[in-house]
Amino acid sequence: MKRKTVYLNNAPVGTASTWHEVAALLARRLRRSIDSREAQDSGSEGPDGFYVNMAV
């Protein structure tokens, strides 16, 4: 799978290949529990990135 940039509220915060990796990255970044469903429900996936909008 291709690694893509993860954007949180339009700011790049890392890279991931799956929504599970996105959730783990966001959980570390936001210091709270986030599962892949919450991450996916709060965002979208494009050809070059994962785009997530959530309160920080």
Tab-separated table of N, CA, C and O in Angstrom:
chain	number	residue	atom	x	y	z
A	1	MET	N	0.832	-1.180	0.000
A	1	MET	CA	0.000	0.000	0.000
A	1	MET	C	0.882	1.251	0.000
A	1	MET	O	1.940	1.287	0.599
A	2	LYS	N	0.386	2.263	-0.627
A	2	LYS	CA	1.104	3.523	-0.755
A	2	LYS	C	0.993	4.341	0.533
A	2	LYS	O	-0.086	4.487	1.091
A	3	ARG	N	2.108	4.880	1.000
A	3	ARG	CA	2.078	5.796	2.145
A	3	ARG	C	1.616	7.157	1.649
A	3	ARG	O	2.018	7.611	0.586
A	4	LYS	N	0.753	7.768	2.430
A	4	LYS	CA	0.179	9.068	2.085
A	4	LYS	C	0.348	10.016	3.259
A	4	LYS	O	0.420	9.584	4.412
A	5	THR	N	0.364	11.275	2.969
A	5	THR	CA	0.416	12.289	4.017
A	5	THR	C	-0.918	12.340	4.744
A	5	THR	O	-1.980	12.256	4.124
A	6	VAL	N	-0.853	12.467	6.056
A	6	VAL	CA	-2.056	12.631	6.883
A	6	VAL	C	-2.157	14.102	7.248
A	6	VAL	O	-1.210	14.685	7.781
A	7	TYR	N	-3.304	14.699	6.944
A	7	TYR	CA	-3.565	16.102	7.262
A	7	TYR	C	-4.614	16.157	8.362
A	7	TYR	O	-5.676	15.555	8.243
A	8	LEU	N	-4.309	16.882	9.419
A	8	LEU	CA	-5.260	17.123	10.500
A	8	LEU	C	-5.607	18.600	10.451
A	8	LEU	O	-4.729	19.452	10.649
A	9	ASN	N	-6.849	18.894	10.144
A	9	ASN	CA	-7.308	20.281	10.015
A	9	ASN	C	-6.399	21.067	9.057
A	9	ASN	O	-5.951	22.166	9.355
A	10	ASN	N	-6.103	20.448	7.928
A	10	ASN	CA	-5.311	21.030	6.831
A	10	ASN	C	-3.816	21.159	7.110
A	10	ASN	O	-3.100	21.722	6.298
A	11	ALA	N	-3.322	20.656	8.232
A	11	ALA	CA	-1.896	20.694	8.538
A	11	ALA	C	-1.326	19.268	8.468
A	11	ALA	O	-1.899	18.349	9.060
A	12	PRO	N	-0.225	19.070	7.755
A	12	PRO	CA	0.357	17.727	7.693
A	12	PRO	C	0.902	17.313	9.058
A	12	PRO	O	1.572	18.096	9.731
A	13	VAL	N	0.577	16.065	9.469
A	13	VAL	CA	1.012	15.589	10.779
A	13	VAL	C	1.785	14.272	10.701
A	13	VAL	O	2.242	13.781	11.727
A	14	GLY	N	1.913	13.692	9.524
A	14	GLY	CA	2.643	12.436	9.387
A	14	GLY	C	2.226	11.700	8.135
A	14	GLY	O	1.596	12.271	7.244
A	15	THR	N	2.576	10.407	8.085
A	15	THR	CA	2.204	9.570	6.946
A	15	THR	C	1.582	8.279	7.440
A	15	THR	O	1.846	7.828	8.562
A	16	ALA	N	0.758	7.682	6.591
A	16	ALA	CA	0.095	6.423	6.920
A	16	ALA	C	-0.322	5.728	5.630
A	16	ALA	O	-0.416	6.358	4.574
A	17	SER	N	-0.577	4.436	5.746
A	17	SER	CA	-1.044	3.650	4.607
A	17	SER	C	-2.500	3.229	4.748
A	17	SER	O	-3.162	2.941	3.753
A	18	THR	N	-2.983	3.144	5.992
A	18	THR	CA	-4.343	2.672	6.256
A	18	THR	C	-5.022	3.577	7.276
A	18	THR	O	-4.356	4.354	7.983
A	19	TRP	N	-6.339	3.422	7.378
A	19	TRP	CA	-7.071	4.192	8.381
A	19	TRP	C	-6.673	3.776	9.793
A	19	TRP	O	-6.707	4.580	10.721
A	20	HIS	N	-6.247	2.531	9.987
A	20	HIS	CA	-5.766	2.095	11.310
A	20	HIS	C	-4.505	2.875	11.683
A	20	HIS	O	-4.353	3.304	12.834
A	21	GLU	N	-3.612	3.061	10.724
A	21	GLU	CA	-2.399	3.835	10.981
A	21	GLU	C	-2.724	5.306	11.205
A	21	GLU	O	-2.097	5.971	12.033
A	22	VAL	N	-3.700	5.828	10.465
A	22	VAL	CA	-4.141	7.215	10.666
A	22	VAL	C	-4.643	7.382	12.095
A	22	VAL	O	-4.269	8.335	12.787
A	23	ALA	N	-5.480	6.463	12.558
A	23	ALA	CA	-6.037	6.545	13.914
A	23	ALA	C	-4.929	6.503	14.961
A	23	ALA	O	-4.948	7.277	15.923
A	24	ALA	N	-3.944	5.624	14.781
A	24	ALA	CA	-2.840	5.525	15.738
A	24	ALA	C	-2.033	6.826	15.758
A	24	ALA	O	-1.654	7.315	16.831
A	25	LEU	N	-1.774	7.383	14.602
A	25	LEU	CA	-1.042	8.647	14.508
A	25	LEU	C	-1.806	9.774	15.205
A	25	LEU	O	-1.240	10.532	15.990
A	26	LEU	N	-3.102	9.867	14.933
A	26	LEU	CA	-3.916	10.918	15.551
A	26	LEU	C	-4.027	10.725	17.059
A	26	LEU	O	-4.005	11.709	17.815
A	27	ALA	N	-4.137	9.482	17.509
A	27	ALA	CA	-4.226	9.214	18.949
A	27	ALA	C	-2.960	9.693	19.662
A	27	ALA	O	-3.041	10.308	20.731
A	28	ARG	N	-1.806	9.427	19.056
A	28	ARG	CA	-0.558	9.914	19.660
A	28	ARG	C	-0.500	11.431	19.631
A	28	ARG	O	-0.111	12.076	20.600
A	29	ARG	N	-0.904	12.009	18.525
A	29	ARG	CA	-0.820	13.463	18.341
A	29	ARG	C	-1.775	14.201	19.291
A	29	ARG	O	-1.424	15.230	19.861
A	30	LEU	N	-3.002	13.684	19.418
A	30	LEU	CA	-4.028	14.355	20.226
A	30	LEU	C	-4.076	13.852	21.668
A	30	LEU	O	-4.855	14.373	22.478
A	31	ARG	N	-3.299	12.821	21.963
A	31	ARG	CA	-3.222	12.253	23.309
A	31	ARG	C	-4.579	11.835	23.854
A	31	ARG	O	-4.971	12.165	24.986
A	32	ARG	N	-5.310	11.124	22.989
A	32	ARG	CA	-6.579	10.528	23.413
A	32	ARG	C	-6.867	9.321	22.536
A	32	ARG	O	-6.261	9.149	21.487
A	33	SER	N	-7.785	8.509	22.958
A	33	SER	CA	-8.121	7.303	22.217
A	33	SER	C	-8.918	7.650	20.948
A	33	SER	O	-9.902	8.390	21.017
A	34	ILE	N	-8.447	7.171	19.824
A	34	ILE	CA	-9.152	7.348	18.549
A	34	ILE	C	-9.078	6.021	17.816
A	34	ILE	O	-7.993	5.456	17.662
A	35	ASP	N	-10.231	5.497	17.386
A	35	ASP	CA	-10.201	4.266	16.603
A	35	ASP	C	-10.332	4.597	15.121
A	35	ASP	O	-10.589	5.734	14.735
A	36	SER	N	-10.111	3.600	14.290
A	36	SER	CA	-10.110	3.835	12.850
A	36	SER	C	-11.474	4.314	12.341
A	36	SER	O	-11.545	5.118	11.412
A	37	ARG	N	-12.548	3.881	12.972
A	37	ARG	CA	-13.886	4.313	12.547
A	37	ARG	C	-14.075	5.803	12.803
A	37	ARG	O	-14.584	6.535	11.962
A	38	GLU	N	-13.656	6.287	13.972
A	38	GLU	CA	-13.774	7.712	14.278
A	38	GLU	C	-12.929	8.540	13.307
A	38	GLU	O	-13.375	9.575	12.811
A	39	ALA	N	-11.714	8.082	13.038
A	39	ALA	CA	-10.850	8.806	12.108
A	39	ALA	C	-11.480	8.859	10.722
A	39	ALA	O	-11.524	9.915	10.083
A	40	GLN	N	-11.979	7.729	10.260
A	40	GLN	CA	-12.580	7.669	8.921
A	40	GLN	C	-13.858	8.493	8.846
A	40	GLN	O	-14.097	9.176	7.843
A	41	ASP	N	-14.670	8.466	9.896
A	41	ASP	CA	-15.907	9.256	9.914
A	41	ASP	C	-15.619	10.753	9.940
A	41	ASP	O	-16.462	11.553	9.528
A	42	SER	N	-14.438	11.133	10.420
A	42	SER	CA	-14.069	12.549	10.519
A	42	SER	C	-13.241	13.028	9.326
A	42	SER	O	-12.760	14.155	9.323
A	43	GLY	N	-13.063	12.169	8.341
A	43	GLY	CA	-12.192	12.564	7.239
A	43	GLY	C	-12.552	11.934	5.911
A	43	GLY	O	-13.615	11.363	5.741
A	44	SER	N	-11.600	12.068	5.000
A	44	SER	CA	-11.738	11.467	3.677
A	44	SER	C	-10.349	11.080	3.188
A	44	SER	O	-9.340	11.551	3.700
A	45	GLU	N	-10.342	10.210	2.191
A	45	GLU	CA	-9.087	9.746	1.623
A	45	GLU	C	-9.016	10.157	0.167
A	45	GLU	O	-9.962	9.971	-0.590
A	46	GLY	N	-7.899	10.742	-0.201
A	46	GLY	CA	-7.664	11.100	-1.583
A	46	GLY	C	-6.484	10.315	-2.121
A	46	GLY	O	-5.868	9.540	-1.392
A	47	PRO	N	-6.138	10.514	-3.381
A	47	PRO	CA	-5.037	9.746	-3.968
A	47	PRO	C	-3.686	10.038	-3.322
A	47	PRO	O	-2.790	9.194	-3.368
A	48	ASP	N	-3.525	11.195	-2.699
A	48	ASP	CA	-2.241	11.566	-2.116
A	48	ASP	C	-2.270	11.819	-0.622
A	48	ASP	O	-1.261	12.229	-0.042
A	49	GLY	N	-3.429	11.616	0.030
A	49	GLY	CA	-3.464	11.893	1.452
A	49	GLY	C	-4.747	11.489	2.141
A	49	GLY	O	-5.754	11.180	1.506
A	50	PHE	N	-4.658	11.482	3.464
A	50	PHE	CA	-5.817	11.309	4.334
A	50	PHE	C	-6.096	12.687	4.928
A	50	PHE	O	-5.180	13.338	5.439
A	51	TYR	N	-7.337	13.120	4.863
A	51	TYR	CA	-7.709	14.466	5.296
A	51	TYR	C	-8.730	14.334	6.425
A	51	TYR	O	-9.849	13.884	6.210
A	52	VAL	N	-8.315	14.727	7.641
A	52	VAL	CA	-9.155	14.559	8.826
A	52	VAL	C	-9.388	15.925	9.456
A	52	VAL	O	-8.462	16.716	9.629
A	53	ASN	N	-10.636	16.198	9.805
A	53	ASN	CA	-10.998	17.415	10.512
A	53	ASN	C	-11.643	17.021	11.831
A	53	ASN	O	-12.668	16.351	11.853
A	54	MET	N	-10.991	17.407	12.925
A	54	MET	CA	-11.565	17.147	14.259
A	54	MET	C	-10.977	18.144	15.249
A	54	MET	O	-9.923	18.742	14.994
A	55	ALA	N	-11.684	18.337	16.343
A	55	ALA	CA	-11.237	19.278	17.378
A	55	ALA	C	-9.930	18.789	17.982
A	55	ALA	O	-9.740	17.598	18.202
A	56	VAL	N	-9.043	19.723	18.230
A	56	VAL	CA	-7.744	19.366	18.812
A	56	VAL	C	-7.620	19.838	20.233
A	56	VAL	O	-8.214	20.658	20.736
